[in-house]
Short mmCIF file of C-alpha atoms in Angstrom, two decimals:
data_model
loop_
_atom_site.label_atom_id
_atom_site.label_comp_id
_atom_site.label_asym_id
_atom_site.label_seq_id
_atom_site.Cartn_x
_atom_site.Cartn_y
_atom_site.Cartn_z
CA MET A 30 34.50 110.65 144.31
CA ASN A 31 38.27 110.26 144.25
CA ASN A 32 39.45 109.23 140.76
CA ASN A 33 43.12 108.78 141.55
CA ARG A 34 44.63 105.67 140.03
CA ILE A 35 47.00 103.76 142.30
CA ILE A 36 49.26 100.77 141.75
CA THR A 37 50.72 98.88 144.69
CA VAL A 38 53.71 96.63 144.08
CA GLY A 39 54.58 93.61 146.18
CA ARG A 40 57.88 92.01 145.27
CA GLN A 41 60.26 89.19 145.97
CA PHE A 42 63.69 90.39 147.01
CA GLY A 43 65.92 90.55 143.96
CA SER A 44 63.06 90.55 141.45
CA ASN A 45 63.73 94.22 140.56
CA GLY A 46 60.21 95.06 141.71
CA ARG A 47 61.32 98.41 143.09
CA ALA A 48 63.16 99.33 139.88
CA ILE A 49 60.12 98.37 137.80
CA ALA A 50 57.83 100.46 140.00
CA LYS A 51 60.19 103.44 139.75
CA ARG A 52 60.41 103.09 135.98
CA LEU A 53 56.62 102.98 135.70
CA ALA A 54 56.27 106.09 137.86
CA ASP A 55 58.79 107.90 135.64
CA LEU A 56 56.89 106.88 132.49
CA LEU A 57 53.64 108.15 133.96
CA GLY A 58 55.11 111.27 135.53
CA ILE A 59 53.58 110.43 138.91
CA LYS A 60 54.96 110.01 142.42
CA PHE A 61 56.76 106.88 143.58
CA TYR A 62 56.70 105.87 147.22
CA ASP A 63 58.92 103.31 148.88
CA LYS A 64 61.18 104.20 151.79
CA GLU A 65 59.72 107.69 151.66
CA LEU A 66 56.79 106.21 153.60
CA ILE A 67 59.17 105.41 156.46
CA SER A 68 60.35 109.01 156.67
CA MET A 69 56.77 110.26 156.57
CA ALA A 70 55.67 107.84 159.31
CA ALA A 71 58.68 108.76 161.43
CA GLU A 72 57.86 112.45 161.12
CA ARG A 73 54.23 111.84 162.00
CA THR A 74 54.96 109.76 165.11
CA ASN A 75 58.08 111.65 166.25
CA ILE A 76 59.98 108.35 166.33
CA HIS A 77 63.61 108.83 165.33
CA PRO A 78 64.09 107.90 161.64
CA GLU A 79 66.93 105.48 162.41
CA ARG A 80 64.72 103.50 164.78
CA VAL A 81 61.96 103.42 162.19
CA GLU A 82 64.34 102.30 159.45
CA ASN A 83 65.39 99.29 161.51
CA LEU A 84 61.75 98.20 161.83
CA ASP A 85 60.78 98.62 158.18
CA GLU A 86 58.95 95.50 156.91
CA LYS A 87 60.60 93.45 159.66
CA PRO A 88 59.10 90.76 161.91
CA VAL A 89 57.12 92.24 164.76
CA ASN A 90 58.89 92.40 168.12
CA ARG A 91 56.20 92.65 170.79
CA TRP A 92 58.76 93.82 173.34
CA VAL A 93 60.06 96.93 171.57
CA TYR A 94 58.29 99.99 172.91
CA ALA A 95 58.92 103.70 172.82
CA ILE A 96 61.97 104.76 174.80
CA PRO A 97 61.01 106.47 178.08
CA GLY A 98 61.07 110.19 177.44
CA GLU A 99 60.81 109.75 173.66
CA PRO A 100 58.56 112.61 172.45
CA LEU A 101 56.00 110.35 170.77
CA ASN A 102 53.17 112.13 169.01
CA PRO A 103 50.24 112.08 171.49
CA ALA A 104 47.93 110.96 168.67
CA TYR A 105 49.51 107.51 169.00
CA VAL A 106 49.13 105.21 172.00
CA ASN A 107 52.60 104.88 173.52
CA THR A 108 51.68 101.65 175.29
CA LEU A 109 51.70 99.85 171.93
CA PRO A 110 54.86 98.25 170.52
CA ILE A 111 56.78 100.54 168.19
CA ASN A 112 55.97 98.22 165.25
CA ASP A 113 52.24 98.74 165.74
CA ILE A 114 52.59 102.50 166.10
CA LEU A 115 54.64 102.64 162.91
CA PHE A 116 52.19 100.44 160.98
CA GLU A 117 49.24 102.59 162.05
CA ALA A 118 51.07 105.75 160.95
CA GLN A 119 52.04 104.19 157.61
CA CYS A 120 48.44 103.16 156.95
CA GLN A 121 47.28 106.71 157.51
CA VAL A 122 50.02 108.10 155.26
CA ILE A 123 49.19 105.61 152.48
CA LYS A 124 45.47 106.44 152.60
CA GLU A 125 46.15 110.17 152.53
CA ILE A 126 48.54 109.82 149.59
CA ALA A 127 46.00 107.74 147.63
CA GLN A 128 43.38 110.39 148.32
CA ALA A 129 45.63 113.22 147.20
CA GLU A 130 47.35 111.94 144.05
CA GLU A 131 47.98 109.17 141.56
CA CYS A 132 51.03 107.18 142.53
CA ILE A 133 52.93 103.92 142.74
CA ILE A 134 53.44 102.43 146.22
CA VAL A 135 55.95 99.67 146.92
CA GLY A 136 55.41 97.17 149.73
CA ARG A 137 54.27 98.05 153.26
CA CYS A 138 50.97 96.16 152.92
CA ALA A 139 49.64 98.95 150.69
CA ASP A 140 47.47 96.47 148.76
CA TYR A 141 45.72 95.57 152.02
CA VAL A 142 45.49 99.16 153.24
CA LEU A 143 43.82 100.23 149.97
CA LYS A 144 41.75 97.08 149.44
CA ASP A 145 38.51 99.09 149.29
CA ASN A 146 39.80 101.51 146.65
CA PRO A 147 38.20 100.58 143.28
CA LEU A 148 40.94 102.35 141.30
CA CYS A 149 43.79 100.55 143.04
CA ARG A 150 45.52 97.70 141.25
CA ASN A 151 47.78 95.34 143.15
CA ILE A 152 50.77 93.82 141.39
CA PHE A 153 53.25 91.20 142.53
CA ILE A 154 56.70 90.97 140.92
CA TYR A 155 58.62 87.73 141.17
CA ALA A 156 61.49 85.96 139.41
CA PRO A 157 63.24 82.57 139.47
CA LEU A 158 65.59 82.17 142.43
CA GLU A 159 68.63 81.80 140.18
CA GLU A 160 67.92 85.15 138.55
CA ARG A 161 67.36 86.84 141.90
CA ILE A 162 70.64 85.43 143.22
CA ARG A 163 72.43 86.94 140.23
CA VAL A 164 70.76 90.33 140.76
CA ILE A 165 71.52 90.49 144.48
CA ALA A 166 75.07 89.19 144.09
CA ASP A 167 75.74 91.96 141.55
CA ARG A 168 73.93 94.64 143.53
CA PHE A 169 75.74 94.03 146.82
CA SER A 170 78.97 92.38 145.57
CA LEU A 171 78.14 89.12 147.33
CA SER A 172 78.95 85.49 146.66
CA GLU A 173 76.10 83.37 145.31
CA LYS A 174 75.79 81.66 148.69
CA ASP A 175 75.56 84.93 150.61
CA ALA A 176 73.13 86.37 148.05
CA LYS A 177 70.89 83.33 148.41
CA ASN A 178 70.93 83.59 152.20
CA LEU A 179 70.08 87.31 152.07
CA ILE A 180 67.18 86.64 149.68
CA ARG A 181 65.73 83.97 151.94
CA LYS A 182 66.10 86.15 155.03
CA THR A 183 64.55 89.23 153.42
CA ASP A 184 61.62 87.37 151.86
CA LYS A 185 60.98 85.64 155.18
CA GLN A 186 60.87 89.02 156.95
CA ARG A 187 58.49 90.49 154.38
CA LYS A 188 56.25 87.44 154.54
CA TYR A 189 56.05 87.53 158.35
CA TYR A 190 55.34 91.27 158.34
CA TYR A 191 52.61 91.03 155.72
CA ASN A 192 50.93 87.98 157.23
CA TYR A 193 50.95 89.55 160.69
CA TYR A 194 49.29 92.82 159.71
CA THR A 195 46.82 91.62 157.06
CA ASP A 196 44.24 88.89 156.58
CA GLY A 197 46.09 87.65 153.50
CA ARG A 198 49.28 85.75 152.86
CA TRP A 199 52.29 87.40 151.25
CA GLY A 200 52.89 86.34 147.66
CA GLU A 201 49.60 84.47 147.22
CA MET A 202 48.05 85.40 143.90
CA GLU A 203 44.57 85.92 145.37
CA ASN A 204 45.88 89.19 146.85
CA TYR A 205 46.78 90.69 143.47
CA GLN A 206 45.19 91.45 140.11
CA MET A 207 48.39 90.64 138.24
CA ALA A 208 51.72 88.94 138.81
CA PHE A 209 54.77 89.23 136.56
CA ASP A 210 57.96 87.22 136.22
CA SER A 211 60.38 90.12 135.74
CA SER A 212 63.03 87.87 134.20
CA VAL A 213 60.92 87.44 131.05
CA LEU A 214 60.72 91.07 129.87
CA GLY A 215 63.17 92.80 132.20
CA ILE A 216 62.67 96.10 133.96
CA ASP A 217 61.63 98.22 130.98
CA GLY A 218 59.44 95.58 129.34
CA THR A 219 57.56 94.81 132.55
CA ALA A 220 57.07 98.53 133.21
CA ASP A 221 55.66 98.95 129.70
CA MET A 222 53.08 96.20 130.35
CA LEU A 223 52.05 97.85 133.60
CA LEU A 224 51.77 101.19 131.82
CA THR A 225 49.08 99.78 129.54
CA MET A 226 47.18 98.40 132.51
CA PHE A 227 47.37 101.69 134.40
CA GLU A 228 46.08 103.67 131.46
CA SER A 229 43.09 101.33 131.14
CA LEU A 230 41.83 102.32 134.60
CA LYS A 231 40.18 105.47 133.25
#
């Protein structure tokens, strides 16, 4: 039986969920997967990486198909919308990674994809809106108004994507074993708490 321990991390935009996941992976000395999954799915499907990047965790467009003549991998049905082809490829990549190694996976419905894995723990990172506005304004040199608008847009996209491809609802606590307000302990403190949880899995 596979004994690999896996943590999936869902996150609100601006909650520093990605940074926390990366810090935890560094502490554990294991792999961290985020946008790397996009590159791996693009390689598997033969869809150009730039096209894949534009579809990452975005609302599904039922009218976007493979470009005529695009050398799509024959393992994937080219009559499906590109979003569906990409999601199928990502699911396969996530399952193979979980089978091969211990790791941290951010987003991309990984909690749903690995729902039958007994050594997978699903975490959701959130933070008060005011704190997330500050983080995003600093990160992208935006005004508070523009940061707030970007947060709402990004979270809406992630919610639509997750709800479309799973039988759960993005951000609802029933989907996760633990949820953390990252503003309480910060990046390092939250990662330290998750480290203890990860080590308890064996």
